[in-house]
Amino acid sequence: MDGHVSNALADGAPRGDGADTEFELKLTGSNEAVAAAFAAAGKDAARTAERRLVSVYFDTPDRRLAAKGFTLRIRDRGDGFTQTLKADRTAPARLELETVVPDARPDLGALGLGPLRDALGAVFPEELEACFTTDVLRRTKLVAEVDALGRSSEVEIAHDRGRWLLPDGREAPLNEIEIERKAGDRQAVFELAKVLAAGGATLLVVRSKAARGHALADPRPPAGTKADRVRLDRGMALGHALGAVFENCFGQWYANHDAAFEGRSPEGLHQLRVGLRRLRSVLTCFGSHLAPTRLAWLKDEARAVMTALGPARDLDVFTAELLPPVLDAWPNDAALGELCSTIALTRSEAYDEVRAMLASRRYTEFLLDLGAWIDRRGWWAEADRLGQERFEAPLGPFADALLAKRAKVARKRGKGFAKLDPAARHEVRIALKKLRYAIDFTRDLYPAKRVKPYLAHLARLQDAFGHMNDQAQAQALLDRLAAGDGSGRLAVARGLVLGWYAHAAAGNEVELVADWQAFKSTEPFWPEASPC
């Protein structure tokens, strides 16, 4: 089942009823790199503490807590037991409750659930069972810092090394560094994470120990995480709206990092790329309001990541969507069998490139720098006086003008649509995609009954264009593979696949032109506005 994430950088202020928001980042790498990074970070810390921590994680037999996004554990700290309940989102910030308990038996009533009670639902003590255990040696440093603006912070750096233990006897190694805010400003967490990445711990770990423990017991690949809708209103200041949109896109990207790295399900990489593509669309929508140097940095780094991830996604689409109908038509064809073997090897190599990118220092520092910039709302500080005034203006008029501009560009590029060549239609597809993202960001500003029919026509047209683009990418892929094959079998397979889709495309042309006309004649739902 797909998950959702809406905000990866949630408000870190303490909550009522004993609840607080944990803010942490996790990094890993080789055993040697992690140990070296921990040794190098926080050199000014007063001392390094060390203790063994054994934590037992509990849930119901049907895993209701995990399904609702909760983690329940009891930790043996050597000098007593601590029970913790976390609202376990895939984000740096997580809500948690903690209390001391007399023994290793869970007692939800002792936590004073407060606002979490309704979300948790009815859970009876006799339902809870031990799912797995983590047994780690934890070394910690407490780093106290004062930044250039005089803001103080305390951050704990913890190196956990040990293993997960499952009831059936299976186990898996655990080796990571957690950087957790204990007091003060959250920027220090990002800065210390960058120090650790520079020391060699370059791979971010997004999922909690609990989520990874459950995954060890469940052979199903991790699902991709979709973004929730961005909730905006017309009177919201543009600068605040930009923060909500950036957080939403960053959250989707961040939440899918682990699943994309594992590569066991195409959805992980797909949803990570969707989040990153949505982020790039924000730059198109709001870029004129950002500092030029910041905008250039964002565009360059995001483009580098997308370029590295593209080949693996193209192969996923080809394998899962484009190839199966052709295999069904010729199930025993030797050339297609050769193509399948070649594609499997090529896809494996492409995912090696994905993992190399996601574990690289450049990627990790980009994600950390971007997260820190969004968290501190850096666009306000980087703006001049005119820029500050623009950020303080209401969102409504800007959104009206943005949508009008995007729709105008799409209609202009689609003029004479029936006679446009593939290159020109590709430009129409890009314009429609930018319009769609702008609508997705701002749709709550308009009456739903007017937005829905417009979106329905746009979505239908985008689906048709998406299939055409997938086929174009498939042709480029098949051309490359066939050119490097001396046996000639891949050339035969290329002909079968391209012939199949050429026949299908001929029948789709009339429908595509009709979809364009239907979209073009649909009444916009936004009011007339001056150009943005």
Coordinates of C-alpha atoms in Angstrom, one line a residue:
M1 CA 0.0 0.0 0.0
D2 CA 1.3 3.4 -0.9
G3 CA 2.1 5.8 1.9
H4 CA 1.9 9.5 1.9
V5 CA 4.0 12.3 3.3
S6 CA 3.1 16.0 3.5
N7 CA 5.8 17.7 5.5
A8 CA 9.3 16.5 6.1
L9 CA 10.3 19.5 8.2
A10 CA 7.4 19.7 10.7
D11 CA 7.3 22.2 13.5
G12 CA 9.8 21.2 16.1
A13 CA 8.2 23.0 19.0
P14 CA 7.3 20.9 22.1
R15 CA 3.8 19.6 22.1
G16 CA 1.3 19.3 25.0
D17 CA 0.4 16.2 27.0
G18 CA 4.0 15.2 27.4
A19 CA 4.6 14.8 23.7
D20 CA 7.6 16.3 22.0
T21 CA 9.0 16.3 18.5
E22 CA 12.2 14.5 17.9
F23 CA 14.3 16.0 15.1
E24 CA 17.1 13.8 13.9
L25 CA 19.0 12.7 10.8
K26 CA 20.7 9.3 10.2
L27 CA 23.7 8.4 8.1
T28 CA 25.6 5.2 7.3
G29 CA 28.3 3.8 5.2
S30 CA 31.0 1.2 5.5
N31 CA 32.0 0.1 9.0
E32 CA 35.3 1.9 8.7
A33 CA 33.8 5.1 7.2
V34 CA 31.1 5.3 9.9
A35 CA 33.6 4.8 12.7
A36 CA 36.0 7.4 11.2
A37 CA 33.2 9.9 10.7
F38 CA 32.0 9.6 14.3
A39 CA 35.5 10.0 15.6
A40 CA 36.0 13.2 13.5
A41 CA 32.7 14.9 14.3
G42 CA 32.2 16.8 17.5
K43 CA 35.8 16.9 18.5
D44 CA 35.1 19.6 21.1
A45 CA 32.5 17.4 22.9
A46 CA 33.4 17.0 26.6
R47 CA 33.3 13.2 26.5
T48 CA 32.1 10.1 24.7
A49 CA 29.7 7.9 26.6
E50 CA 29.2 4.2 25.8
R51 CA 26.4 1.8 26.7
R52 CA 24.6 -1.3 25.5
L53 CA 21.0 -0.8 24.5
V54 CA 18.6 -3.7 24.0
S55 CA 15.2 -2.6 22.5
V56 CA 12.2 -4.8 22.0
Y57 CA 9.6 -3.5 19.5
F58 CA 6.0 -4.5 19.9
D59 CA 2.9 -4.5 17.8
T60 CA -0.4 -6.4 17.4
P61 CA -0.4 -9.7 15.3
D62 CA -2.0 -7.8 12.4
R63 CA 0.5 -4.9 12.8
R64 CA -2.1 -2.2 13.4
L65 CA 0.4 0.1 15.0
A66 CA 2.8 0.0 12.1
A67 CA -0.1 0.4 9.7
K68 CA -1.2 3.6 11.5
G69 CA 2.4 5.0 11.6
F70 CA 3.2 4.2 15.2
T71 CA 6.2 2.5 16.8
L72 CA 6.2 1.1 20.3
R73 CA 9.3 -0.1 22.0
I74 CA 10.7 -0.9 25.4
R75 CA 14.4 -0.2 25.9
D76 CA 16.6 -1.9 28.5
R77 CA 19.2 0.8 29.3
G78 CA 21.0 -1.3 31.8
D79 CA 19.8 0.8 34.7
G80 CA 16.0 0.5 34.0
F81 CA 13.4 0.3 31.3
T82 CA 12.0 3.1 29.1
Q83 CA 8.9 2.8 27.0
T84 CA 8.6 5.0 23.9
L85 CA 5.7 5.5 21.4
K86 CA 6.6 7.4 18.2
A87 CA 4.3 8.7 15.5
D88 CA 6.8 7.3 13.0
R89 CA 6.7 9.4 9.8
T90 CA 9.4 9.2 7.2
A91 CA 10.8 12.6 8.0
P92 CA 13.4 14.2 10.2
A93 CA 10.8 15.3 12.7
R94 CA 8.7 12.8 14.6
L95 CA 6.3 13.1 17.5
E96 CA 7.1 10.9 20.5
L97 CA 6.0 10.0 24.0
E98 CA 8.3 8.5 26.5
T99 CA 8.0 7.2 30.1
V100 CA 9.9 5.0 32.6
V101 CA 8.3 1.5 33.2
P102 CA 9.1 -1.1 35.8
D103 CA 9.8 -3.9 33.5
A104 CA 9.9 -5.0 29.8
R105 CA 6.1 -5.3 29.5
P106 CA 4.4 -2.6 27.4
D107 CA 1.9 -0.3 29.2
L108 CA 0.3 2.2 26.8
G109 CA -1.8 3.7 29.6
A110 CA 1.4 4.9 31.3
L111 CA 2.2 7.2 28.4
G112 CA -0.7 9.7 28.8
L113 CA -1.5 9.4 25.1
G114 CA -3.4 12.8 25.0
P115 CA -3.8 13.9 21.3
L116 CA -2.5 10.5 20.0
R117 CA -5.2 8.4 21.6
D118 CA -7.8 8.7 18.8
A119 CA -5.2 8.2 16.1
L120 CA -3.9 5.1 17.9
G121 CA -7.3 3.5 18.4
A122 CA -8.1 0.6 20.8
V123 CA -5.1 -1.6 21.6
F124 CA -5.4 -4.1 24.4
P125 CA -2.3 -5.2 26.4
E126 CA -2.9 -8.9 25.6
E127 CA -2.7 -8.1 21.9
L128 CA 0.8 -6.8 21.9
E129 CA 3.6 -9.1 21.0
A130 CA 7.4 -8.8 20.5
C131 CA 8.2 -8.4 16.7
F132 CA 11.9 -8.0 16.8
T133 CA 14.8 -6.7 18.9
T134 CA 17.7 -4.4 18.3
D135 CA 20.9 -5.1 20.3
V136 CA 23.4 -2.2 19.9
L137 CA 26.5 -0.7 21.4
R138 CA 25.8 3.0 21.4
R139 CA 28.6 5.6 21.7
T140 CA 27.4 9.2 22.1
K141 CA 28.7 12.7 22.1
L142 CA 26.9 15.8 23.2
V143 CA 27.9 18.8 21.1
A144 CA 27.1 22.3 22.3
E145 CA 27.5 25.2 19.8
V146 CA 26.7 28.8 19.4
D147 CA 26.4 30.0 15.8
A148 CA 27.3 33.3 14.2
L149 CA 23.9 34.8 15.1
G150 CA 24.3 33.9 18.8
R151 CA 21.9 31.0 18.7
S152 CA 22.8 28.1 21.0
S153 CA 22.1 24.4 20.4
E154 CA 22.8 21.0 21.8
V155 CA 23.0 18.1 19.5
E156 CA 23.7 14.4 20.4
I157 CA 25.7 12.3 17.9
A158 CA 25.2 8.6 18.5
H159 CA 27.0 5.8 16.8
D160 CA 24.9 2.6 17.0
R161 CA 26.6 -0.7 16.0
G162 CA 24.9 -4.0 16.5
R163 CA 22.1 -6.1 14.9
W164 CA 18.4 -6.7 14.5
L165 CA 17.2 -10.0 15.9
L166 CA 14.0 -11.6 14.7
P167 CA 12.0 -14.2 16.6
D168 CA 12.7 -16.9 14.0
G169 CA 16.5 -16.6 14.5
R170 CA 17.3 -14.4 11.6
E171 CA 19.5 -11.3 12.1
A172 CA 20.9 -8.4 10.2
P173 CA 23.7 -5.9 10.9
L174 CA 23.0 -2.4 12.1
N175 CA 25.6 0.4 11.8
E176 CA 24.6 4.0 11.7
I177 CA 25.0 7.5 13.1
E178 CA 22.1 9.5 14.5
I179 CA 22.3 13.2 14.9
E180 CA 19.5 14.4 17.2
R181 CA 18.6 17.9 18.4
K182 CA 18.4 18.0 22.2
A183 CA 18.0 21.8 22.6
G184 CA 18.0 24.9 20.5
D185 CA 18.2 25.5 16.8
R186 CA 17.8 22.7 14.3
Q187 CA 20.3 24.1 11.8
A188 CA 23.1 22.5 13.9
V189 CA 21.7 19.1 13.1
F190 CA 22.1 19.7 9.4
E191 CA 25.6 21.2 9.8
L192 CA 26.8 18.2 11.9
A193 CA 25.3 15.8 9.4
K194 CA 27.4 17.5 6.7
V195 CA 30.5 17.1 8.8
L196 CA 29.8 13.4 9.1
A197 CA 29.1 13.1 5.3
A198 CA 32.5 14.7 4.7
G199 CA 34.0 12.1 7.0
G200 CA 32.7 9.2 4.9
A201 CA 29.2 8.5 6.3
T202 CA 27.6 9.6 3.0
L203 CA 24.4 7.5 2.8
L204 CA 21.3 8.9 4.4
V205 CA 19.0 6.6 6.2
V206 CA 15.4 7.7 6.2
R207 CA 13.4 4.8 7.7
S208 CA 13.5 4.3 11.4
K209 CA 15.0 1.2 13.0
A210 CA 11.4 0.0 13.6
A211 CA 10.4 0.3 10.0
R212 CA 13.6 -1.5 8.9
G213 CA 13.0 -4.2 11.5
H214 CA 9.4 -4.8 10.2
A215 CA 10.8 -4.9 6.6
L216 CA 13.2 -7.7 7.6
A217 CA 10.3 -9.8 8.7
D218 CA 8.2 -8.9 5.6
P219 CA 9.6 -10.0 2.2
R220 CA 7.5 -7.5 0.3
P221 CA 9.5 -4.6 -1.2
P222 CA 9.0 -1.1 0.4
A223 CA 6.2 0.8 -1.2
G224 CA 6.7 4.2 -2.8
T225 CA 5.4 7.2 -0.8
K226 CA 3.1 9.7 -2.5
A227 CA 2.8 13.4 -1.5
D228 CA -0.3 14.7 0.1
R229 CA -2.0 17.8 -1.5
V230 CA -0.5 21.1 -0.6
R231 CA -3.0 23.1 1.5
L232 CA -2.9 26.8 0.7
D233 CA -5.3 29.7 0.7
R234 CA -5.6 32.9 -1.3
G235 CA -4.8 35.2 1.6
M236 CA -1.6 33.3 2.6
A237 CA 1.6 35.3 2.1
L238 CA 3.5 34.2 -1.0
G239 CA 6.7 33.5 1.1
H240 CA 4.8 31.2 3.5
A241 CA 3.1 29.4 0.5
L242 CA 6.5 28.8 -1.0
G243 CA 7.6 27.2 2.3
A244 CA 4.6 24.9 2.3
V245 CA 5.2 23.9 -1.3
F246 CA 9.0 23.3 -0.9
E247 CA 8.4 21.2 2.2
N248 CA 5.8 19.1 0.4
C249 CA 8.1 18.3 -2.5
F250 CA 11.2 17.8 -0.3
G251 CA 9.1 15.5 1.9
Q252 CA 8.2 13.2 -1.0
W253 CA 11.7 13.1 -2.3
Y254 CA 13.2 12.4 1.2
A255 CA 10.6 9.8 2.1
N256 CA 11.4 7.7 -1.0
H257 CA 15.2 7.8 -0.6
D258 CA 15.5 4.3 1.1
A259 CA 13.1 2.5 -1.2
A260 CA 14.9 4.0 -4.3
F261 CA 18.3 2.9 -3.0
E262 CA 17.1 -0.6 -2.4
G263 CA 15.6 -0.8 -5.9
R264 CA 13.3 -3.8 -5.1
S265 CA 10.2 -1.9 -6.3
P266 CA 10.1 0.5 -9.2
E267 CA 7.7 2.8 -7.2
G268 CA 10.5 3.9 -4.8
L269 CA 12.6 5.4 -7.6
H270 CA 9.5 6.6 -9.4
Q271 CA 8.1 8.6 -6.4
L272 CA 11.5 10.0 -5.6
R273 CA 11.8 11.3 -9.1
V274 CA 8.2 12.7 -8.9
G275 CA 9.1 14.6 -5.8
L276 CA 12.3 16.0 -7.3
R277 CA 10.5 16.8 -10.6
R278 CA 7.8 18.7 -8.6
L279 CA 10.6 20.5 -6.8
R280 CA 12.0 21.6 -10.1
S281 CA 8.6 22.8 -11.1
V282 CA 8.5 25.0 -8.0
L283 CA 11.7 26.6 -9.3
T284 CA 9.9 27.3 -12.6
C285 CA 6.8 28.7 -10.9
F286 CA 8.6 30.8 -8.2
G287 CA 12.1 31.1 -9.6
S288 CA 11.8 34.8 -10.4
H289 CA 11.4 35.5 -6.7
L290 CA 14.5 33.6 -5.6
A291 CA 18.1 35.0 -5.5
P292 CA 19.8 34.2 -8.8
T293 CA 22.7 32.4 -7.3
R294 CA 20.4 30.2 -5.2
L295 CA 18.2 29.4 -8.1
A296 CA 21.2 28.4 -10.3
W297 CA 22.5 26.1 -7.5
L298 CA 19.1 24.5 -7.1
K299 CA 18.6 23.9 -10.8
D300 CA 22.1 22.5 -11.3
E301 CA 22.1 20.1 -8.4
A302 CA 18.5 18.9 -9.1
R303 CA 19.4 18.4 -12.8
A304 CA 22.4 16.3 -11.9
V305 CA 20.4 14.0 -9.7
M306 CA 17.6 13.6 -12.3
T307 CA 20.1 12.8 -15.0
A308 CA 21.7 10.0 -12.9
L309 CA 18.3 8.5 -12.0
G310 CA 16.7 8.7 -15.5
P311 CA 18.1 5.5 -17.2
A312 CA 16.9 3.2 -14.4
R313 CA 13.4 4.7 -14.5
D314 CA 13.3 4.3 -18.3
L315 CA 14.2 0.6 -17.9
D316 CA 11.6 0.1 -15.2
V317 CA 8.9 1.5 -17.4
F318 CA 10.1 -0.6 -20.4
T319 CA 10.2 -3.7 -18.3
A320 CA 6.9 -3.3 -16.4
E321 CA 4.7 -1.5 -19.0
L322 CA 6.0 -1.6 -22.6
L323 CA 7.5 -5.1 -22.9
P324 CA 4.8 -7.4 -21.4
P325 CA 2.2 -6.9 -24.3
V326 CA 4.8 -7.8 -26.8
L327 CA 5.9 -10.9 -24.9
D328 CA 2.3 -12.0 -24.6
A329 CA 2.0 -11.8 -28.4
W330 CA 5.2 -13.7 -29.0
P331 CA 5.7 -15.7 -25.8
N332 CA 8.4 -18.1 -27.1
D333 CA 10.4 -15.7 -29.4
A334 CA 14.1 -16.3 -29.0
A335 CA 15.0 -12.7 -29.9
L336 CA 12.6 -11.3 -27.3
G337 CA 14.1 -13.8 -24.8
E338 CA 17.6 -12.3 -25.6
L339 CA 16.2 -8.8 -25.1
C340 CA 14.8 -9.7 -21.7
S341 CA 18.1 -11.0 -20.5
T342 CA 19.9 -7.9 -21.8
I343 CA 17.4 -5.6 -20.3
A344 CA 17.7 -7.3 -16.9
L345 CA 21.5 -6.9 -16.9
T346 CA 21.2 -3.3 -18.1
R347 CA 18.7 -2.5 -15.4
S348 CA 20.9 -3.9 -12.7
E349 CA 23.8 -1.7 -14.0
A350 CA 21.5 1.3 -14.0
Y351 CA 20.5 0.7 -10.4
D352 CA 24.1 0.5 -9.5
E353 CA 24.4 4.1 -10.8
V354 CA 21.3 5.0 -8.8
R355 CA 22.9 3.7 -5.6
A356 CA 26.2 5.4 -6.4
M357 CA 24.4 8.7 -6.8
L358 CA 22.2 8.3 -3.6
A359 CA 25.3 7.4 -1.6
S360 CA 27.5 10.1 -3.0
R361 CA 28.7 13.0 -0.9
R362 CA 27.5 15.5 -3.5
Y363 CA 23.9 14.2 -3.4
T364 CA 23.9 14.0 0.4
E365 CA 25.2 17.5 0.9
F366 CA 22.7 18.8 -1.6
L367 CA 19.8 17.2 0.3
L368 CA 21.1 18.5 3.6
D369 CA 21.8 22.0 2.4
L370 CA 18.4 22.1 0.7
G371 CA 16.7 20.8 3.9
A372 CA 18.4 23.4 6.0
W373 CA 17.6 26.2 3.6
I374 CA 13.9 25.2 3.6
D375 CA 13.8 24.8 7.4
R376 CA 15.2 28.3 8.0
R377 CA 13.1 29.8 5.1
G378 CA 16.2 31.0 3.5
W379 CA 14.5 32.8 0.6
W380 CA 13.3 35.6 3.0
A381 CA 16.9 36.4 4.2
E382 CA 18.3 36.3 0.6
A383 CA 15.7 38.7 -0.8
D384 CA 16.2 42.4 -1.2
R385 CA 13.6 44.9 0.0
L386 CA 11.5 44.5 -3.1
G387 CA 11.7 40.7 -2.8
Q388 CA 10.6 40.9 0.8
E389 CA 7.5 42.9 -0.2
R390 CA 6.7 40.3 -2.9
F391 CA 6.9 37.5 -0.3
E392 CA 4.6 39.3 2.0
A393 CA 2.0 39.8 -0.8
P394 CA -1.1 37.5 -0.8
L395 CA -0.8 34.3 -2.9
G396 CA -4.1 34.6 -4.7
P397 CA -3.3 37.2 -7.5
F398 CA 0.1 35.5 -8.1
A399 CA -1.6 32.1 -8.5
D400 CA -4.1 33.5 -10.9
A401 CA -1.4 35.0 -13.1
L402 CA 0.8 31.9 -12.9
L403 CA -2.0 29.6 -14.1
A404 CA -3.0 32.0 -16.9
K405 CA 0.6 32.2 -18.1
R406 CA 1.1 28.4 -18.0
A407 CA -2.1 27.8 -19.9
K408 CA -1.2 30.4 -22.5
V409 CA 2.2 28.8 -23.1
A410 CA 0.6 25.4 -23.5
R411 CA -2.1 26.6 -26.0
K412 CA 0.5 28.5 -28.0
R413 CA 2.8 25.5 -28.3
G414 CA -0.1 23.3 -29.3
K415 CA -1.4 25.6 -32.1
G416 CA -2.1 23.5 -35.2
F417 CA -1.7 20.4 -33.0
A418 CA -2.8 17.8 -35.6
K419 CA 0.1 18.8 -37.9
L420 CA 2.8 19.1 -35.2
D421 CA 5.9 16.8 -35.5
P422 CA 7.1 14.7 -32.5
A423 CA 9.6 17.3 -31.4
A424 CA 6.9 20.0 -31.3
R425 CA 4.5 17.7 -29.5
H426 CA 7.2 17.0 -26.9
E427 CA 7.3 20.8 -26.2
V428 CA 3.5 20.7 -25.7
R429 CA 3.9 17.8 -23.3
I430 CA 6.4 19.8 -21.2
A431 CA 4.2 22.8 -21.1
L432 CA 1.2 20.7 -20.0
K433 CA 3.3 19.1 -17.3
K434 CA 4.3 22.6 -15.9
L435 CA 0.7 23.6 -16.0
R436 CA -0.4 20.5 -14.1
Y437 CA 2.1 21.0 -11.4
A438 CA 1.1 24.6 -11.0
I439 CA -2.5 23.5 -10.6
D440 CA -1.6 20.8 -8.1
F441 CA 0.2 23.4 -6.0
T442 CA -2.7 25.9 -6.0
R443 CA -5.9 24.0 -6.6
D444 CA -7.2 24.7 -3.0
L445 CA -7.5 28.3 -3.9
Y446 CA -10.4 27.6 -6.4
P447 CA -13.8 26.0 -6.3
A448 CA -13.4 22.2 -6.6
K449 CA -16.4 21.9 -8.9
R450 CA -14.6 24.1 -11.5
V451 CA -11.1 22.6 -11.0
K452 CA -12.2 19.0 -11.4
P453 CA -13.4 19.1 -15.1
Y454 CA -10.4 21.1 -16.2
L455 CA -8.0 18.6 -14.4
A456 CA -9.9 15.7 -15.9
H457 CA -9.3 16.8 -19.5
L458 CA -5.7 17.8 -18.7
A459 CA -5.0 14.4 -17.1
R460 CA -6.4 12.5 -20.0
L461 CA -4.2 14.4 -22.4
Q462 CA -1.2 14.0 -20.2
D463 CA -1.7 10.2 -20.0
A464 CA -1.7 10.0 -23.8
F465 CA 1.4 12.1 -24.1
G466 CA 3.1 10.1 -21.3
H467 CA 2.6 6.9 -23.3
M468 CA 4.1 8.5 -26.4
N469 CA 7.1 9.7 -24.4
D470 CA 7.6 6.2 -22.9
Q471 CA 7.6 4.8 -26.5
A472 CA 10.1 7.4 -27.6
Q473 CA 12.4 6.5 -24.7
A474 CA 12.0 2.8 -25.5
Q475 CA 13.1 3.4 -29.1
A476 CA 16.2 5.2 -28.0
L477 CA 17.0 2.4 -25.6
L478 CA 16.4 -0.3 -28.2
D479 CA 18.6 1.6 -30.7
R480 CA 21.5 1.6 -28.3
L481 CA 21.1 -2.0 -27.4
A482 CA 20.8 -3.2 -31.0
A483 CA 23.8 -1.2 -32.1
G484 CA 26.0 -3.0 -29.6
D485 CA 24.8 -6.5 -30.4
G486 CA 26.7 -8.7 -32.9
S487 CA 24.2 -11.5 -33.0
G488 CA 21.5 -9.5 -34.7
R489 CA 18.8 -10.9 -32.3
L490 CA 18.4 -7.6 -30.5
A491 CA 17.8 -5.9 -33.8
V492 CA 15.0 -8.4 -34.5
A493 CA 13.5 -7.8 -31.0
R494 CA 13.8 -4.1 -31.6
G495 CA 11.7 -4.5 -34.8
L496 CA 9.0 -6.5 -33.0
V497 CA 8.6 -4.0 -30.2
L498 CA 8.7 -0.9 -32.3
G499 CA 6.4 -2.4 -34.9
W500 CA 3.9 -3.3 -32.2
Y501 CA 3.7 0.2 -30.8
A502 CA 3.8 1.9 -34.3
H503 CA 0.6 -0.1 -35.1
A504 CA -1.0 1.0 -31.8
A505 CA 0.1 4.7 -32.3
A506 CA -1.7 4.8 -35.7
G507 CA -5.0 4.0 -34.0
N508 CA -4.4 6.5 -31.2
E509 CA -3.8 9.6 -33.3
V510 CA -7.4 10.5 -33.8
E511 CA -8.1 10.1 -30.1
L512 CA -5.1 12.2 -29.2
V513 CA -6.2 15.1 -31.4
A514 CA -9.7 14.9 -30.0
D515 CA -8.3 15.0 -26.4
W516 CA -6.3 18.1 -27.3
Q517 CA -9.4 19.8 -28.7
A518 CA -11.4 18.9 -25.6
F519 CA -8.8 20.3 -23.3
K520 CA -8.3 23.5 -25.3
S521 CA -12.1 24.2 -25.2
T522 CA -12.4 23.6 -21.4
E523 CA -13.1 26.8 -19.5
P524 CA -10.3 27.9 -17.1
F525 CA -11.2 28.0 -13.5
W526 CA -9.1 30.9 -12.5
P527 CA -10.0 34.6 -12.9
E528 CA -8.4 36.9 -15.4
A529 CA -5.1 38.3 -14.0
S530 CA -2.2 40.5 -14.9
P531 CA 0.9 38.6 -16.1
C532 CA 3.1 37.4 -13.2

